[in-house]
Amino acid sequence: MKNHILVIFGGMSREHEISLLSAANVIKHLSEEKYNVIMVGITKSGQWMRYRGSVEDIKSGAWSDHPLNLTANISQDRSIKGLIVLDEEKVSIEPVDVVIPVLHGKNGEDGKLQGLLEISGIPFVGCGTASSANCMDKVITDIILRNVGIKKANLVWFYFKEYEKNPEEIIKKIELNLKKYPLFVKPSNSGSSVGISHVKNREELKEAIFLAAEEDHKILVEESIDGKELECAVLGNKDLIASVVGEIEPLNGFYDYNAKYLDNTSALHIPARIDDNISDKIREIALKAYKTMGCTGLARIDFFLRSKDNEIILNEINSLPGFTDISMYPKLMDKMKIPLNKLLDKLISLALERDENDG
Ligand SMILES: Nc1ncnc2c1ncn2[C@@H]1O[C@H](COP(=O)(O)OP(=O)(O)O)[C@@H](O)[C@H]1O
Ligand SMILES: [Mg+2]
């Protein structure tokens, strides 16, 4: 019998459009022989819709106007384990074996949806509630990983309310601790470079804090690392695979939203142009970080290799990395001889084998 796989896409996130591209790519690569694919789109305003249209319409965003769309909810009731679909007066239930939340950023990658799925008792791909939430929050990730000896960029963090009360004191603390510009300003919870600025002086710093505050009330300011940008894909629950290391070469400044998804202003090198002993070390740190954060299923761990001293610095962990056809995670796994269709089979079986207490 075919497994019923629920792919959720879109979402109330600044990364809604990327999710559409990732989901279209995922759906295209799910085996029709093995799976009965059920699609649910979440609009930017939070409406859940059972969708029966084409993959192309997901990509373009036209899916949300499809005439056959029906309101649908995941049942939190464990005796149901499925989707409740509402067709005017009629209610029907579609059973679900595994959920693939192909959502990025807020409300999809940050533990909230994972919490709902854990309550529902339906297995799902990726990290659990706590690890998703901890990976999403850059300040929390920093506090946890620093504690196990993983090197991170120096940072100062604060709440925007504190800044509003006493901006001069916070600026002083930043300049005293981080010493020199340029600096990176980031919302603690965000993604795809939204709300992130690279600032060269105090004036730009002040502006960037307001920009970051539009995304999150918790803000961090970080020293700027000059070096290579490297990424490692990790797969597994207990027996883990760390991929070859990939390198991003941003061709105009930093790897911002446009460079990531919209234009071709960055080049990917797989494997990265680094020595073997450094990539071994990166894989080792990636596994340590994955375990420490309690990740399951998959995560992409991002690093810098600082030019001046070859120091490996962990930047961030993405618990639901991009799955578009130009995304690093599927490319790295492909290099490990796990093409996307096989990768999806593996992620589904990892979801099914994951224990409730696995985090
Ligand atoms: N401390 C830093 N030094 C140098 N570049 C950075 C630093 N922090 C972020 N960047 C650049 O900004 C991009 C986005 O930052 P990142 O922390 O990865 O946030 P996001 O969650 O939005 O991907 C990175 O891919 C990198 O190009
Ligand atoms: Mg990033």
Short mmCIF file of C-alpha atoms and ligand atoms in Angstrom, two decimals:
data_model
loop_
_atom_site.label_atom_id
_atom_site.label_comp_id
_atom_site.label_asym_id
_atom_site.label_seq_id
_atom_site.Cartn_x
_atom_site.Cartn_y
_atom_site.Cartn_z
CA MET A 1 0.00 0.00 0.00
CA LYS A 2 1.21 3.49 -0.80
CA ASN A 3 2.22 5.79 2.02
CA HIS A 4 0.18 8.97 2.25
CA ILE A 5 2.65 11.84 2.22
CA LEU A 6 1.41 15.30 3.08
CA VAL A 7 3.55 18.06 1.60
CA ILE A 8 2.88 21.43 3.20
CA PHE A 9 4.10 24.55 1.39
CA GLY A 10 3.89 28.36 1.43
CA GLY A 11 3.39 29.57 4.97
CA MET A 12 3.24 32.76 7.01
CA SER A 13 6.86 33.64 6.47
CA ARG A 14 9.05 36.07 4.59
CA GLU A 15 10.35 32.96 2.84
CA HIS A 16 6.93 31.98 1.46
CA GLU A 17 8.06 32.20 -2.19
CA ILE A 18 11.16 30.09 -1.58
CA SER A 19 9.00 27.45 0.04
CA LEU A 20 6.91 27.33 -3.17
CA LEU A 21 10.04 26.65 -5.24
CA SER A 22 11.35 24.09 -2.74
CA ALA A 23 7.98 22.30 -2.57
CA ALA A 24 7.58 22.15 -6.35
CA ASN A 25 10.99 20.50 -6.57
CA VAL A 26 10.21 18.08 -3.73
CA ILE A 27 6.82 17.06 -5.18
CA LYS A 28 8.39 16.47 -8.62
CA HIS A 29 10.88 14.05 -7.05
CA LEU A 30 8.52 12.04 -4.83
CA SER A 31 8.02 8.59 -6.33
CA GLU A 32 4.49 8.15 -7.69
CA GLU A 33 4.78 4.40 -7.27
CA LYS A 34 5.58 4.59 -3.58
CA TYR A 35 3.56 7.55 -2.42
CA ASN A 36 0.17 9.09 -2.57
CA VAL A 37 1.06 12.79 -2.37
CA ILE A 38 -1.39 15.10 -0.63
CA MET A 39 -0.69 18.82 -1.05
CA VAL A 40 -1.62 21.57 1.36
CA GLY A 41 -0.71 25.20 0.82
CA ILE A 42 -0.70 27.82 3.55
CA THR A 43 -1.35 31.37 2.37
CA LYS A 44 0.66 34.31 3.69
CA SER A 45 -2.26 35.19 5.92
CA GLY A 46 -2.47 31.70 7.36
CA GLN A 47 -5.28 29.95 5.46
CA TRP A 48 -4.71 26.21 4.99
CA MET A 49 -5.90 24.78 1.70
CA ARG A 50 -6.05 21.26 0.32
CA TYR A 51 -4.67 21.76 -3.20
CA ARG A 52 -5.20 19.54 -6.24
CA GLY A 53 -3.62 21.59 -9.03
CA SER A 54 -0.32 21.48 -10.91
CA VAL A 55 3.21 21.81 -9.60
CA GLU A 56 3.78 24.73 -11.98
CA ASP A 57 0.98 26.67 -10.28
CA ILE A 58 2.65 26.13 -6.91
CA LYS A 59 5.84 27.70 -8.25
CA SER A 60 4.07 30.73 -9.71
CA GLY A 61 1.86 31.32 -6.68
CA ALA A 62 -1.32 30.73 -8.74
CA TRP A 63 -2.15 27.72 -6.53
CA SER A 64 -3.98 29.84 -3.97
CA ASP A 65 -6.73 30.71 -6.50
CA HIS A 66 -7.32 27.17 -7.69
CA PRO A 67 -11.09 26.47 -7.93
CA LEU A 68 -10.80 23.05 -6.28
CA ASN A 69 -9.05 24.34 -3.15
CA LEU A 70 -10.74 23.29 0.09
CA THR A 71 -10.14 24.40 3.64
CA ALA A 72 -8.08 21.78 5.45
CA ASN A 73 -6.60 21.32 8.91
CA ILE A 74 -4.29 18.82 10.49
CA SER A 75 -6.19 17.10 13.23
CA GLN A 76 -4.52 17.35 16.60
CA ASP A 77 -6.58 14.33 17.65
CA ARG A 78 -4.44 11.20 17.68
CA SER A 79 -7.36 8.95 16.90
CA ILE A 80 -7.63 10.67 13.52
CA LYS A 81 -4.00 11.11 12.34
CA GLY A 82 -4.88 12.94 9.21
CA LEU A 83 -6.20 15.96 7.43
CA ILE A 84 -9.71 17.24 8.05
CA VAL A 85 -11.05 18.64 4.78
CA LEU A 86 -14.10 20.90 4.71
CA ASP A 87 -16.26 21.01 1.59
CA GLU A 88 -19.06 23.39 2.50
CA GLU A 89 -21.24 21.24 4.79
CA LYS A 90 -19.30 18.05 4.15
CA VAL A 91 -16.35 17.01 6.29
CA SER A 92 -13.93 14.32 5.17
CA ILE A 93 -10.74 12.88 6.58
CA GLU A 94 -7.66 12.05 4.55
CA PRO A 95 -5.26 9.80 6.46
CA VAL A 96 -1.63 10.95 6.55
CA ASP A 97 1.39 8.71 7.23
CA VAL A 98 4.16 11.31 7.05
CA VAL A 99 4.23 15.09 6.75
CA ILE A 100 6.98 16.87 4.82
CA PRO A 101 6.84 20.48 5.95
CA VAL A 102 8.55 22.22 3.04
CA LEU A 103 8.38 25.53 4.84
CA HIS A 104 11.18 27.94 5.64
CA GLY A 105 11.51 30.53 8.37
CA LYS A 106 8.83 31.68 10.77
CA ASN A 107 5.86 29.42 11.50
CA GLY A 108 7.36 26.54 9.55
CA GLU A 109 10.98 26.04 10.55
CA ASP A 110 10.82 27.49 14.06
CA GLY A 111 9.12 24.69 15.98
CA LYS A 112 5.54 25.98 15.95
CA LEU A 113 4.31 23.64 13.22
CA GLN A 114 6.48 20.87 14.66
CA GLY A 115 4.62 21.28 17.95
CA LEU A 116 1.28 20.82 16.21
CA LEU A 117 2.59 17.74 14.39
CA GLU A 118 3.97 16.24 17.58
CA ILE A 119 0.60 16.67 19.27
CA SER A 120 -1.13 15.13 16.24
CA GLY A 121 1.08 12.05 16.47
CA ILE A 122 1.76 12.11 12.72
CA PRO A 123 5.43 11.46 11.90
CA PHE A 124 7.12 14.33 10.06
CA VAL A 125 10.37 15.05 8.29
CA GLY A 126 13.00 17.09 10.10
CA CYS A 127 13.83 18.35 13.55
CA GLY A 128 11.40 18.31 16.46
CA THR A 129 9.86 21.29 18.26
CA ALA A 130 12.70 22.18 20.61
CA SER A 131 15.57 21.70 18.21
CA SER A 132 13.76 23.58 15.44
CA ALA A 133 13.10 26.50 17.79
CA ASN A 134 16.67 26.52 19.09
CA CYS A 135 18.21 26.34 15.60
CA MET A 136 15.97 29.14 14.38
CA ASP A 137 17.06 31.50 17.14
CA LYS A 138 20.60 32.63 16.31
CA VAL A 139 21.29 33.89 19.84
CA ILE A 140 20.15 30.62 21.44
CA THR A 141 22.20 28.61 18.91
CA ASP A 142 25.22 30.73 19.83
CA ILE A 143 24.77 30.25 23.57
CA ILE A 144 24.37 26.48 23.23
CA LEU A 145 27.20 25.84 20.77
CA ARG A 146 29.72 28.12 22.46
CA ASN A 147 29.11 26.06 25.57
CA VAL A 148 30.39 22.89 23.87
CA GLY A 149 33.46 24.64 22.52
CA ILE A 150 32.29 25.36 18.98
CA LYS A 151 33.81 28.57 17.67
CA LYS A 152 31.33 31.34 16.78
CA ALA A 153 31.71 34.94 15.66
CA ASN A 154 31.76 37.40 18.58
CA LEU A 155 28.42 39.02 19.09
CA VAL A 156 26.39 41.34 21.26
CA TRP A 157 22.65 40.78 21.56
CA PHE A 158 19.80 42.78 23.05
CA TYR A 159 16.05 43.31 22.85
CA PHE A 160 14.82 46.21 20.71
CA LYS A 161 12.86 47.57 23.71
CA GLU A 162 16.15 47.88 25.64
CA TYR A 163 17.69 49.67 22.68
CA GLU A 164 14.78 52.09 22.45
CA LYS A 165 15.17 52.94 26.13
CA ASN A 166 18.88 53.50 25.99
CA PRO A 167 20.37 53.42 22.50
CA GLU A 168 23.65 55.09 23.45
CA GLU A 169 24.48 52.47 26.05
CA ILE A 170 23.85 49.61 23.65
CA ILE A 171 25.86 51.25 20.85
CA LYS A 172 28.70 51.74 23.35
CA LYS A 173 28.54 48.09 24.38
CA ILE A 174 28.62 46.96 20.74
CA GLU A 175 31.58 49.17 19.84
CA LEU A 176 33.47 48.24 22.99
CA ASN A 177 33.00 44.50 22.55
CA LEU A 178 33.26 44.16 18.80
CA LYS A 179 35.89 46.90 18.40
CA LYS A 180 35.67 47.70 14.71
CA TYR A 181 33.36 48.07 11.77
CA PRO A 182 32.12 46.55 9.51
CA LEU A 183 29.57 44.58 11.53
CA PHE A 184 26.62 42.36 10.74
CA VAL A 185 23.24 43.21 12.26
CA LYS A 186 20.66 40.42 12.34
CA PRO A 187 17.23 39.66 13.74
CA SER A 188 17.75 36.63 15.99
CA ASN A 189 14.84 34.82 14.35
CA SER A 190 14.73 35.25 10.62
CA GLY A 191 16.09 33.59 7.54
CA SER A 192 17.12 34.07 3.93
CA SER A 193 19.03 37.20 4.91
CA VAL A 194 15.77 39.12 5.56
CA GLY A 195 16.44 42.01 7.95
CA ILE A 196 20.22 41.48 7.85
CA SER A 197 22.61 44.37 7.16
CA HIS A 198 26.32 44.78 6.75
CA VAL A 199 27.18 48.13 8.35
CA LYS A 200 30.30 50.24 8.00
CA ASN A 201 29.74 52.89 10.67
CA ARG A 202 27.63 54.00 13.64
CA GLU A 203 24.98 55.70 11.50
CA GLU A 204 24.41 52.57 9.43
CA LEU A 205 24.38 50.47 12.60
CA LYS A 206 21.52 52.54 14.02
CA GLU A 207 19.49 52.20 10.83
CA ALA A 208 20.17 48.48 10.65
CA ILE A 209 18.89 47.93 14.19
CA PHE A 210 15.51 49.38 13.18
CA LEU A 211 15.44 47.20 10.07
CA ALA A 212 16.24 44.06 12.09
CA ALA A 213 13.54 45.00 14.62
CA GLU A 214 10.91 44.66 11.89
CA GLU A 215 11.62 40.92 11.92
CA ASP A 216 12.29 40.16 15.57
CA HIS A 217 12.47 41.92 18.92
CA LYS A 218 15.71 40.09 19.68
CA ILE A 219 18.65 41.49 17.72
CA LEU A 220 22.29 40.54 17.45
CA VAL A 221 25.30 42.44 16.18
CA GLU A 222 28.23 40.36 15.09
CA GLU A 223 31.81 40.86 13.99
CA SER A 224 32.28 40.52 10.25
CA ILE A 225 34.22 37.44 9.21
CA ASP A 226 36.44 37.71 6.19
CA GLY A 227 36.76 34.34 4.55
CA LYS A 228 35.09 31.53 2.69
CA GLU A 229 31.45 30.59 3.21
CA LEU A 230 31.07 26.83 3.59
CA GLU A 231 28.11 24.51 4.15
CA CYS A 232 27.75 20.90 5.26
CA ALA A 233 24.58 18.81 4.91
CA VAL A 234 23.79 16.37 7.71
CA LEU A 235 21.26 13.54 7.37
CA GLY A 236 20.03 11.04 9.97
CA ASN A 237 18.53 10.48 13.41
CA LYS A 238 21.20 8.47 15.18
CA ASP A 239 23.48 7.14 12.43
CA LEU A 240 24.50 10.38 10.82
CA ILE A 241 25.90 11.24 7.41
CA ALA A 242 27.85 14.50 7.03
CA SER A 243 28.21 15.46 3.38
CA VAL A 244 31.18 16.79 1.48
CA VAL A 245 31.61 20.48 2.21
CA GLY A 246 30.22 22.96 -0.29
CA GLU A 247 31.34 26.53 -0.84
CA ILE A 248 29.36 29.60 -1.73
CA GLU A 249 31.16 32.32 -3.53
CA PRO A 250 29.00 35.44 -3.34
CA LEU A 251 29.91 37.58 -6.31
CA ASN A 252 28.54 40.86 -4.96
CA GLY A 253 29.14 41.47 -1.28
CA PHE A 254 27.24 39.11 1.01
CA TYR A 255 24.95 36.19 0.30
CA ASP A 256 21.70 38.12 0.51
CA TYR A 257 18.14 37.19 -0.42
CA ASN A 258 18.59 38.09 -4.10
CA ALA A 259 21.84 36.20 -4.42
CA LYS A 260 20.31 33.16 -2.79
CA TYR A 261 17.17 32.80 -4.84
CA LEU A 262 16.60 35.41 -7.48
CA ASP A 263 19.69 36.13 -9.50
CA ASN A 264 22.75 34.15 -10.26
CA THR A 265 25.20 36.34 -8.42
CA SER A 266 26.81 33.55 -6.46
CA ALA A 267 28.74 30.50 -7.52
CA LEU A 268 28.63 27.14 -5.75
CA HIS A 269 31.71 24.94 -5.53
CA ILE A 270 31.19 21.30 -4.60
CA PRO A 271 33.47 20.21 -3.09
CA ALA A 272 34.71 23.45 -1.56
CA ARG A 273 38.14 24.73 -2.58
CA ILE A 274 39.73 23.84 0.78
CA ASP A 275 42.21 21.29 2.10
CA ASP A 276 40.92 17.82 2.99
CA ASN A 277 41.92 18.15 6.62
CA ILE A 278 39.81 21.32 6.92
CA SER A 279 36.76 19.70 5.36
CA ASP A 280 37.16 16.72 7.70
CA LYS A 281 37.25 19.11 10.64
CA ILE A 282 34.15 20.93 9.35
CA ARG A 283 32.25 17.66 9.02
CA GLU A 284 33.24 16.77 12.56
CA ILE A 285 32.03 20.11 13.94
CA ALA A 286 28.84 19.84 11.86
CA LEU A 287 28.05 16.48 13.48
CA LYS A 288 28.81 17.80 16.95
CA ALA A 289 26.56 20.82 16.40
CA TYR A 290 23.76 18.65 14.98
CA LYS A 291 23.87 16.34 17.98
CA THR A 292 24.16 19.16 20.50
CA MET A 293 21.13 20.93 19.07
CA GLY A 294 19.15 17.67 19.11
CA CYS A 295 18.52 17.69 15.37
CA THR A 296 16.78 14.76 13.66
CA GLY A 297 16.16 14.08 9.99
CA LEU A 298 18.23 16.77 8.40
CA ALA A 299 19.95 20.11 8.83
CA ARG A 300 22.38 22.24 6.90
CA ILE A 301 25.21 23.61 8.99
CA ASP A 302 26.85 26.79 7.70
CA PHE A 303 30.38 27.95 8.41
CA PHE A 304 33.01 30.55 7.66
CA LEU A 305 36.64 29.66 7.14
CA ARG A 306 38.41 32.82 8.27
CA SER A 307 41.15 33.85 5.80
CA LYS A 308 43.61 35.35 8.26
CA ASP A 309 44.05 32.25 10.46
CA ASN A 310 42.04 29.40 8.85
CA GLU A 311 39.77 29.35 11.92
CA ILE A 312 36.52 27.41 11.36
CA ILE A 313 33.60 29.47 12.63
CA LEU A 314 30.06 28.13 12.73
CA ASN A 315 27.57 30.65 11.37
CA GLU A 316 24.14 29.05 11.65
CA ILE A 317 22.04 25.91 11.43
CA ASN A 318 19.10 25.58 9.06
CA SER A 319 16.70 22.87 10.13
CA LEU A 320 14.62 23.09 6.93
CA PRO A 321 17.13 24.17 4.31
CA GLY A 322 16.17 25.18 0.77
CA PHE A 323 15.18 22.38 -1.59
CA THR A 324 14.96 24.37 -4.82
CA ASP A 325 16.80 23.04 -7.84
CA ILE A 326 19.71 25.38 -7.11
CA SER A 327 19.83 24.74 -3.34
CA MET A 328 22.94 23.52 -1.57
CA TYR A 329 21.44 20.75 0.60
CA PRO A 330 20.14 18.53 -2.24
CA LYS A 331 23.28 19.29 -4.27
CA LEU A 332 25.55 18.16 -1.44
CA MET A 333 23.55 14.97 -0.95
CA ASP A 334 23.61 14.34 -4.67
CA LYS A 335 27.39 14.50 -4.48
CA MET A 336 27.15 11.82 -1.75
CA LYS A 337 25.37 9.64 -4.35
CA ILE A 338 21.98 10.31 -2.77
CA PRO A 339 19.90 11.90 -5.55
CA LEU A 340 16.80 13.85 -4.52
CA ASN A 341 14.30 11.00 -5.05
CA LYS A 342 16.40 8.72 -2.82
CA LEU A 343 16.97 11.53 -0.33
CA LEU A 344 13.22 11.96 0.03
CA ASP A 345 12.76 8.20 0.56
CA LYS A 346 15.42 8.36 3.26
CA LEU A 347 13.87 11.42 4.96
CA ILE A 348 10.47 9.71 4.99
CA SER A 349 11.90 6.55 6.56
CA LEU A 350 13.79 8.66 9.12
CA ALA A 351 10.51 10.38 10.01
CA LEU A 352 8.83 6.98 10.49
CA GLU A 353 11.61 5.59 12.65
CA ARG A 354 11.99 8.71 14.81
CA ASP A 355 10.99 8.10 18.36
CA GLU A 356 8.70 10.52 20.16
CA ASN A 357 11.40 11.11 22.69
CA ASP A 358 14.03 11.91 20.07
CA GLY A 359 13.52 15.66 20.45
N1 LIG B 1 29.56 37.48 10.79
C1 LIG B 1 29.52 37.47 9.46
N2 LIG B 1 30.63 37.74 8.72
C2 LIG B 1 30.58 37.73 7.37
N3 LIG B 1 29.46 37.48 6.65
C3 LIG B 1 28.33 37.23 7.32
C4 LIG B 1 28.30 37.19 8.75
N4 LIG B 1 27.05 36.90 9.12
C5 LIG B 1 26.32 36.75 7.99
N5 LIG B 1 27.08 36.96 6.90
C6 LIG B 1 26.59 36.94 5.49
O1 LIG B 1 25.19 37.13 5.50
C7 LIG B 1 24.49 35.98 4.99
C8 LIG B 1 23.21 35.76 5.77
O2 LIG B 1 23.48 35.59 7.16
P1 LIG B 1 22.98 34.36 7.99
O3 LIG B 1 23.48 34.52 9.36
O4 LIG B 1 23.37 33.11 7.29
O5 LIG B 1 21.42 34.54 8.01
P2 LIG B 1 20.19 33.80 7.31
O6 LIG B 1 19.55 33.01 8.38
O7 LIG B 1 19.32 34.89 6.85
O8 LIG B 1 20.74 32.94 6.20
C9 LIG B 1 25.51 34.86 5.12
O9 LIG B 1 25.24 33.84 4.18
C10 LIG B 1 26.82 35.60 4.85
O10 LIG B 1 27.00 35.85 3.44
MG MG B 2 22.34 31.67 6.23
#
